[in-house]
Short mmCIF file of C-alpha atoms (C1' of nucleotides) in Angstrom, two decimals:
data_model
loop_
_atom_site.label_atom_id
_atom_site.label_comp_id
_atom_site.label_asym_id
_atom_site.label_seq_id
_atom_site.Cartn_x
_atom_site.Cartn_y
_atom_site.Cartn_z
CA UNK G 18 10.71 -15.93 -35.03
CA UNK G 19 9.49 -12.35 -34.86
CA UNK G 20 10.55 -9.73 -32.39
CA UNK G 21 8.71 -8.86 -29.21
CA UNK G 22 7.09 -5.43 -29.48
CA UNK G 23 8.72 -2.61 -27.58
CA UNK G 24 6.83 -1.34 -24.57
CA UNK G 25 7.35 2.31 -25.36
CA UNK G 26 5.80 1.97 -28.80
CA UNK G 27 2.47 0.75 -27.54
CA UNK G 28 -0.62 2.88 -27.41
CA UNK G 29 -2.13 0.47 -24.94
CA UNK G 30 0.56 1.10 -22.35
CA UNK G 31 0.30 4.84 -22.92
CA UNK G 32 -3.43 4.61 -22.17
CA UNK G 33 -2.85 2.51 -19.08
CA UNK G 34 -0.22 4.91 -17.73
CA UNK G 35 -2.15 8.06 -18.50
CA UNK G 36 -5.31 6.71 -16.91
CA UNK G 37 -3.54 5.78 -13.70
CA UNK G 38 -1.69 9.09 -13.62
CA UNK G 39 -4.96 10.99 -14.01
CA UNK G 40 -6.58 9.01 -11.21
CA UNK G 41 -3.54 9.72 -9.05
CA UNK G 42 -3.99 13.45 -9.58
CA UNK G 43 -7.64 13.21 -8.60
CA UNK G 44 -7.03 10.99 -5.57
CA UNK G 45 -5.97 13.58 -2.97
CA UNK G 46 -8.73 15.94 -4.07
CA UNK G 47 -11.36 13.23 -3.89
CA UNK G 48 -10.03 12.10 -0.55
CA UNK G 49 -11.26 15.39 0.87
CA UNK G 50 -14.76 14.35 -0.19
CA UNK G 51 -14.28 10.82 1.10
CA UNK G 52 -14.65 9.32 -2.39
CA UNK G 53 -12.58 7.04 -4.58
CA UNK G 54 -12.47 7.77 -8.30
CA UNK G 55 -15.05 5.13 -9.32
CA UNK G 56 -17.31 6.29 -6.51
CA UNK G 57 -16.94 9.83 -7.82
CA UNK G 58 -17.99 8.63 -11.29
CA UNK G 59 -21.16 7.11 -9.86
CA UNK G 60 -21.92 10.35 -8.03
CA UNK G 61 -21.36 12.33 -11.25
CA UNK G 62 -23.97 10.23 -13.03
CA UNK G 63 -26.44 10.62 -10.17
CA UNK G 64 -25.87 14.37 -9.96
CA UNK G 65 -26.98 14.57 -13.58
CA UNK G 66 -30.13 12.54 -13.05
CA UNK G 67 -31.51 10.37 -10.28
CA UNK G 68 -32.74 7.93 -9.21
CA UNK G 69 -31.07 5.40 -11.45
CA UNK G 70 -31.16 1.62 -11.54
CA UNK G 71 -27.97 -0.35 -11.07
CA UNK G 72 -28.11 -1.52 -14.67
CA UNK G 73 -28.42 2.02 -16.02
CA UNK G 74 -25.44 3.13 -13.94
CA UNK G 75 -23.54 0.18 -15.27
CA UNK G 76 -24.33 1.04 -18.88
CA UNK G 77 -23.20 4.64 -18.53
CA UNK G 78 -19.96 3.72 -16.79
CA UNK G 79 -19.27 0.40 -18.44
CA UNK G 80 -19.29 -1.45 -15.13
CA UNK G 81 -21.21 -4.56 -14.14
CA UNK G 82 -23.08 -5.43 -10.98
CA UNK G 83 -20.06 -7.29 -9.66
CA UNK G 84 -18.28 -3.96 -9.39
CA UNK G 85 -21.24 -1.72 -8.67
CA UNK G 86 -23.01 -3.70 -5.96
CA UNK G 87 -20.24 -3.46 -3.36
CA UNK G 88 -19.36 0.08 -4.47
CA UNK G 89 -22.95 1.23 -3.97
CA UNK G 90 -23.07 -0.51 -0.63
CA UNK G 91 -20.08 1.56 0.45
CA UNK G 92 -21.63 4.79 -0.86
CA UNK G 93 -24.76 3.91 1.09
CA UNK G 94 -22.85 3.20 4.30
CA UNK G 95 -21.16 6.59 3.89
CA UNK G 96 -24.59 8.18 3.68
CA UNK G 97 -24.35 9.54 0.11
CA UNK G 98 -26.93 7.29 -1.58
CA UNK G 99 -29.91 5.15 -0.68
CA UNK G 100 -31.00 1.95 -2.40
CA UNK G 101 -34.71 1.22 -2.63
CA UNK G 102 -36.32 -1.87 -4.08
CA UNK G 103 -38.80 -0.90 -6.75
CA UNK G 104 -42.42 -1.68 -5.90
CA UNK G 105 -43.49 -2.38 -9.48
CA UNK G 106 -40.55 -4.61 -10.35
CA UNK G 107 -39.10 -6.24 -7.30
CA UNK G 108 -35.92 -7.10 -9.15
CA UNK G 109 -34.97 -3.48 -9.64
CA UNK G 110 -33.10 -1.35 -7.13
CA UNK G 111 -33.34 2.42 -7.50
CA UNK G 112 -30.30 4.35 -6.33
CA UNK G 113 -31.29 7.73 -4.82
CA UNK G 114 -29.12 10.57 -3.59
CA UNK G 115 -29.36 11.57 0.04
CA UNK G 116 -29.19 15.28 0.97
CA UNK G 117 -25.55 14.69 1.92
CA UNK G 118 -24.91 13.11 -1.47
CA UNK G 119 -26.59 15.98 -3.28
CA UNK G 120 -24.69 18.64 -1.35
CA UNK G 121 -21.40 16.97 -2.21
CA UNK G 122 -21.97 18.13 -5.79
CA UNK G 123 -20.99 21.72 -5.09
CA UNK G 124 -17.79 20.68 -3.34
CA UNK G 125 -16.90 18.57 -6.36
CA UNK G 126 -17.48 21.23 -8.98
CA UNK G 127 -13.87 22.41 -9.06
CA UNK G 128 -12.36 18.98 -9.45
CA UNK G 129 -12.08 18.67 -13.27
CA UNK G 130 -10.09 21.89 -13.29
CA UNK G 131 -7.38 20.06 -11.34
CA UNK G 132 -6.78 17.71 -14.23
CA UNK G 133 -6.93 20.49 -16.80
CA UNK G 134 -4.39 22.52 -14.81
CA UNK G 135 -2.08 19.56 -14.31
CA UNK G 136 -2.37 18.27 -17.85
CA UNK G 137 0.11 20.59 -19.53
CA UNK G 138 -2.05 20.54 -22.66
CA UNK G 139 -4.04 23.33 -24.21
CA UNK G 140 -7.81 23.30 -24.05
CA UNK G 141 -7.96 22.44 -27.74
CA UNK G 142 -5.55 19.56 -27.32
CA UNK G 143 -7.55 18.23 -24.37
CA UNK G 144 -10.74 18.49 -26.38
CA UNK G 145 -9.21 16.70 -29.33
CA UNK G 146 -7.78 14.03 -27.04
CA UNK G 147 -11.19 13.43 -25.53
CA UNK G 148 -12.80 13.09 -28.96
CA UNK G 149 -10.13 10.67 -30.17
CA UNK G 150 -10.43 8.59 -27.01
CA UNK G 151 -14.19 8.36 -27.37
CA UNK G 152 -13.90 7.20 -30.97
CA UNK G 153 -11.28 4.68 -29.89
CA UNK G 154 -13.42 3.36 -27.06
CA UNK G 155 -16.39 2.92 -29.35
CA UNK G 156 -14.34 1.05 -31.94
CA UNK G 157 -12.78 -1.20 -29.29
CA UNK G 158 -16.19 -2.05 -27.90
CA UNK G 159 -17.40 -3.04 -31.33
CA UNK G 160 -14.33 -5.26 -31.78
CA UNK G 161 -14.77 -6.94 -28.43
CA UNK E 282 -23.49 26.94 -5.71
CA UNK E 283 -21.78 25.82 -8.89
CA UNK E 284 -22.84 23.00 -11.15
CA UNK E 285 -21.53 19.48 -11.06
CA UNK E 286 -19.37 18.71 -14.10
CA UNK E 287 -20.90 16.51 -16.77
CA UNK E 288 -19.43 13.05 -17.06
CA UNK E 289 -19.28 13.08 -20.84
CA UNK E 290 -17.17 16.22 -20.89
CA UNK E 291 -14.36 14.77 -18.86
CA UNK E 292 -11.06 13.71 -20.32
CA UNK E 293 -10.41 11.65 -17.23
CA UNK E 294 -13.42 9.42 -17.82
CA UNK E 295 -12.51 9.09 -21.50
CA UNK E 296 -9.06 7.86 -20.43
CA UNK E 297 -10.51 5.46 -17.90
CA UNK E 298 -12.96 4.02 -20.45
CA UNK E 299 -10.47 3.74 -23.28
CA UNK E 300 -7.90 2.05 -21.08
CA UNK E 301 -10.37 -0.57 -19.88
CA UNK E 302 -11.68 -1.12 -23.40
CA UNK E 303 -8.14 -1.66 -24.70
CA UNK E 304 -7.39 -4.16 -21.94
CA UNK E 305 -10.62 -5.94 -22.76
CA UNK E 306 -9.52 -6.34 -26.39
CA UNK E 307 -6.19 -7.76 -25.27
CA UNK E 308 -7.70 -10.07 -22.65
CA UNK E 309 -8.81 -13.02 -24.83
CA UNK E 310 -5.56 -12.90 -26.82
CA UNK E 311 -3.44 -12.84 -23.68
CA UNK E 312 -5.53 -15.59 -22.18
CA UNK E 313 -4.10 -17.89 -24.86
CA UNK E 314 -0.66 -17.16 -23.42
CA UNK E 315 -1.90 -17.54 -19.84
CA UNK E 316 -1.12 -13.91 -19.01
CA UNK E 317 -3.07 -10.96 -17.64
CA UNK E 318 -2.37 -7.53 -19.07
CA UNK E 319 -0.08 -6.34 -16.24
CA UNK E 320 1.78 -9.64 -16.41
CA UNK E 321 2.21 -9.11 -20.15
CA UNK E 322 3.67 -5.66 -19.46
CA UNK E 323 6.26 -7.16 -17.13
CA UNK E 324 7.15 -9.76 -19.74
CA UNK E 325 7.50 -7.03 -22.38
CA UNK E 326 10.04 -5.22 -20.22
CA UNK E 327 11.97 -8.43 -19.57
CA UNK E 328 11.97 -9.39 -23.26
CA UNK E 329 13.74 -6.12 -23.94
CA UNK E 330 16.38 -6.63 -21.27
CA UNK E 331 16.90 -9.00 -18.38
CA UNK E 332 17.52 -9.66 -15.62
CA UNK E 333 15.93 -6.70 -13.93
CA UNK E 334 15.41 -5.78 -10.28
CA UNK E 335 11.94 -5.33 -8.89
CA UNK E 336 12.57 -1.63 -8.41
CA UNK E 337 13.65 -1.18 -12.03
CA UNK E 338 10.56 -2.99 -13.27
CA UNK E 339 8.49 -0.76 -11.03
CA UNK E 340 10.07 2.40 -12.42
CA UNK E 341 9.46 1.43 -16.02
CA UNK E 342 5.85 0.44 -15.43
CA UNK E 343 4.97 2.88 -12.67
CA UNK E 344 4.10 0.11 -10.24
CA UNK E 345 5.28 -0.43 -6.68
CA UNK E 346 6.40 -3.57 -4.89
CA UNK E 347 2.94 -3.99 -3.41
CA UNK E 348 1.67 -4.72 -6.90
CA UNK E 349 4.77 -6.35 -8.36
CA UNK E 350 5.70 -8.78 -5.60
CA UNK E 351 2.57 -10.95 -5.84
CA UNK E 352 2.44 -10.54 -9.63
CA UNK E 353 6.02 -11.80 -9.97
CA UNK E 354 5.27 -14.64 -7.61
CA UNK E 355 2.47 -15.70 -9.97
CA UNK E 356 4.71 -15.38 -13.04
CA UNK E 357 7.25 -17.53 -11.23
CA UNK E 358 4.72 -20.19 -10.28
CA UNK E 359 3.65 -20.30 -13.94
CA UNK E 360 7.27 -20.96 -14.88
CA UNK E 361 7.91 -17.80 -16.92
CA UNK E 362 10.38 -16.05 -14.60
CA UNK E 363 12.77 -16.87 -11.81
CA UNK E 364 13.68 -14.66 -8.86
CA UNK E 365 17.20 -14.81 -7.50
CA UNK E 366 18.56 -12.93 -4.51
CA UNK E 367 21.59 -10.93 -5.54
CA UNK E 368 24.83 -12.12 -3.97
CA UNK E 369 26.45 -8.70 -3.77
CA UNK E 370 23.43 -6.91 -2.38
CA UNK E 371 21.19 -9.24 -0.46
CA UNK E 372 18.32 -6.75 -0.58
CA UNK E 373 18.00 -6.99 -4.33
CA UNK E 374 16.04 -9.64 -6.22
CA UNK E 375 16.95 -10.18 -9.87
CA UNK E 376 14.07 -11.30 -12.07
CA UNK E 377 15.27 -13.65 -14.83
CA UNK E 378 13.36 -15.14 -17.74
CA UNK E 379 13.09 -18.92 -17.96
CA UNK E 380 13.31 -20.61 -21.39
CA UNK E 381 9.50 -20.86 -21.31
CA UNK E 382 9.26 -17.16 -20.57
CA UNK E 383 11.67 -16.31 -23.37
CA UNK E 384 9.87 -18.47 -25.92
CA UNK E 385 6.58 -16.78 -25.08
CA UNK E 386 7.95 -13.68 -26.80
CA UNK E 387 7.42 -15.01 -30.29
CA UNK E 388 3.84 -16.00 -29.55
CA UNK E 389 3.20 -12.48 -28.28
CA UNK E 390 4.65 -10.64 -31.24
CA UNK E 391 1.35 -10.31 -33.07
CA UNK E 392 -0.57 -8.91 -30.13
CA UNK E 393 -0.20 -5.14 -30.62
CA UNK E 394 -1.63 -5.55 -34.10
CA UNK E 395 -4.89 -6.63 -32.49
CA UNK E 396 -5.31 -3.24 -30.89
CA UNK E 397 -4.28 -1.40 -34.03
CA UNK E 398 -6.80 -3.40 -36.06
CA UNK E 399 -9.60 -2.88 -33.56
CA UNK E 400 -8.86 0.79 -32.96
CA UNK E 401 -10.60 2.25 -35.97
CA UNK E 402 -7.92 4.93 -36.14
CA UNK E 403 -5.27 5.50 -38.75
CA UNK E 404 -1.63 4.78 -37.99
CA UNK E 405 -0.92 8.50 -37.83
CA UNK E 406 -3.79 9.09 -35.45
CA UNK E 407 -2.59 6.29 -33.21
CA UNK E 408 0.92 7.66 -33.27
CA UNK E 409 -0.28 11.14 -32.41
CA UNK E 410 -2.50 9.74 -29.66
CA UNK E 411 0.44 7.92 -28.14
CA UNK E 412 2.58 11.05 -28.19
CA UNK E 413 -0.14 13.16 -26.60
CA UNK E 414 -0.75 10.56 -23.91
CA UNK E 415 2.93 10.39 -23.07
CA UNK E 416 3.15 14.15 -22.73
CA UNK E 417 0.02 14.08 -20.56
CA UNK E 418 1.36 11.33 -18.32
CA UNK E 419 4.62 13.20 -17.81
CA UNK E 420 2.82 16.40 -16.90
CA UNK E 421 0.48 14.61 -14.50
CA UNK E 422 3.39 12.95 -12.76
CA UNK E 423 5.05 16.30 -12.28
CA UNK E 424 1.83 17.68 -10.82
CA UNK E 425 1.37 14.77 -8.46
"C1'" DC T 33 32.94 -0.75 15.04
"C1'" DA T 34 28.37 0.63 16.75
"C1'" DG T 35 24.49 2.36 15.25
"C1'" DC T 36 21.62 5.29 12.39
"C1'" DG T 37 19.53 6.64 8.08
"C1'" DG T 38 18.17 5.01 3.84
"C1'" DT T 39 16.93 1.43 0.49
"C1'" DA T 40 14.90 -3.13 -1.59
"C1'" DA T 41 11.47 -6.08 -1.37
"C1'" DG T 42 7.60 -8.25 0.90
"C1'" DT T 43 3.16 -8.05 3.58
"C1'" DT T 44 -1.39 -6.31 4.94
"C1'" DG T 45 -5.67 -4.11 4.15
"C1'" DT T 46 -9.02 -1.73 1.21
"C1'" DG T 47 -11.26 -0.92 -3.11
"C1'" DT T 48 -11.95 -1.81 -7.62
"C1'" DG T 49 -12.69 -4.79 -12.34
"C1'" DC T 50 -14.42 -8.76 -14.21
"C1'" DA T 51 -15.79 -13.65 -15.04
"C1'" DA T 52 -18.84 -16.98 -13.32
"C1'" DT T 53 -22.54 -18.30 -10.63
"C1'" DC T 54 -26.74 -17.66 -7.88
"C1'" DT T 55 -31.38 -16.06 -6.51
"C1'" DA T 56 -35.56 -13.99 -7.23
"C1'" DA T 57 -38.78 -11.84 -10.07
"C1'" DT T 58 -40.83 -11.09 -14.65
"C1'" DT T 59 -41.99 -12.03 -19.37
"C1'" DG T 60 -43.10 -14.66 -23.23
"C1'" DT T 61 -45.21 -18.90 -25.24
"C1'" DG T 62 -47.90 -22.72 -25.85
"C1'" DC Z 250 -52.50 -20.88 -16.59
"C1'" DA Z 251 -47.98 -23.57 -16.52
"C1'" DC Z 252 -43.33 -23.00 -17.23
"C1'" DA Z 253 -39.14 -22.19 -19.78
"C1'" DA Z 254 -36.31 -18.24 -21.04
"C1'" DT Z 255 -34.89 -13.78 -19.65
"C1'" DT Z 256 -33.65 -10.10 -16.62
"C1'" DA Z 257 -31.99 -7.42 -12.26
"C1'" DG Z 258 -29.07 -7.53 -8.88
"C1'" DA Z 259 -26.01 -9.83 -5.48
"C1'" DT Z 260 -22.23 -12.98 -4.41
"C1'" DT Z 261 -17.80 -15.42 -5.00
"C1'" DG Z 262 -13.21 -15.81 -6.49
"C1'" DC Z 263 -9.13 -13.94 -8.49
"C1'" DA Z 264 -5.89 -10.34 -9.91
"C1'" DC Z 265 -4.53 -5.90 -9.83
"C1'" DA Z 266 -3.40 -0.83 -7.63
"C1'" DC Z 267 -1.96 1.59 -3.90
"C1'" DA Z 268 -1.21 3.24 0.89
"C1'" DA Z 269 0.92 1.93 5.04
"C1'" DC Z 270 3.83 -0.94 7.42
"C1'" DT Z 271 7.49 -4.46 8.21
"C1'" DT Z 272 11.85 -6.81 7.57
"C1'" DA Z 273 16.34 -7.30 6.07
"C1'" DC Z 274 20.24 -5.32 4.44
"C1'" DC Z 275 23.56 -1.69 2.99
"C1'" DG Z 276 26.48 2.46 3.69
"C1'" DC Z 277 27.95 6.15 6.22
"C1'" DT Z 278 29.39 8.64 10.22
"C1'" DG Z 279 30.87 9.45 14.72
#
DNA sequence: CAGCGGTAAGTTGTGTGCAATCTAATTGTG
DNA sequence: CACAATTAGATTGCACACAACTTACCGCTG
């Protein structure tokens, strides 16, 4: 009969806590824009390049249509995006930014600084953390 | 008019992705025990020391009663814990393990190894990652 | 001892995540 | 061309997270 692992030794719990803490820091800032954190992620992707199909958004964010469909519907009802059925392939839905959605980009530009300021880590440490996390995520996806 | 930040530069997104990927690796293993990841976290805390009040559980995991109350109700209906109103202080609810809940501990002992194996990082890297994440979480909580 | 402030837990409502299923459209194959 | 397999997206159901609110209870103070 082996021992149960201690909570405070687990990387997984550290990830879970840090992720929720980071989202909590973003929340009040994003509230000013009327966005939740996942909605903000979708907007970030669209600000880089649009229009995008639902599947493409899902691949970049690691989310499926079960999450994205209602999320996009909310973004549309808030007037930040528009969904248009593709003419060539009627299955596809192209997600476009509206002018309101595009102009939100400038208001959002200062947001990542909030995390950096609150993080209590140096720029190098943050950069190294990001790299490690990306390697970890890739490896976990391969294992899954 | 400043630029929108790039998604792939953001530590916050790296955290969010890594955390979900880690949970995804745990999911099939925990499914064998009949637990979700947050339920497993609660069990981990109780395996260390029980009984515990709802508030204490919440402090250790960073969750509030809005999350814990229904989660504990599910753990109770599965027969892993028992909730008893305290006699001295009728506001408090003590969460006890049942024999079934206690015996689950041995089946769960191999679980953290799954993440370590799938992580593709050395033990030292994992240890350093955990330490960095804990520092980050602390700092973010102070900022929030 | 009356009642007021504070605390513990539960409830409600909204928004994810994710598995499973469904519908409609397209593509590949004989 | 018929038609099975595949694909894009939406829907359903369940379990978190979290804010806001409610209820019940405790402890303190006048």
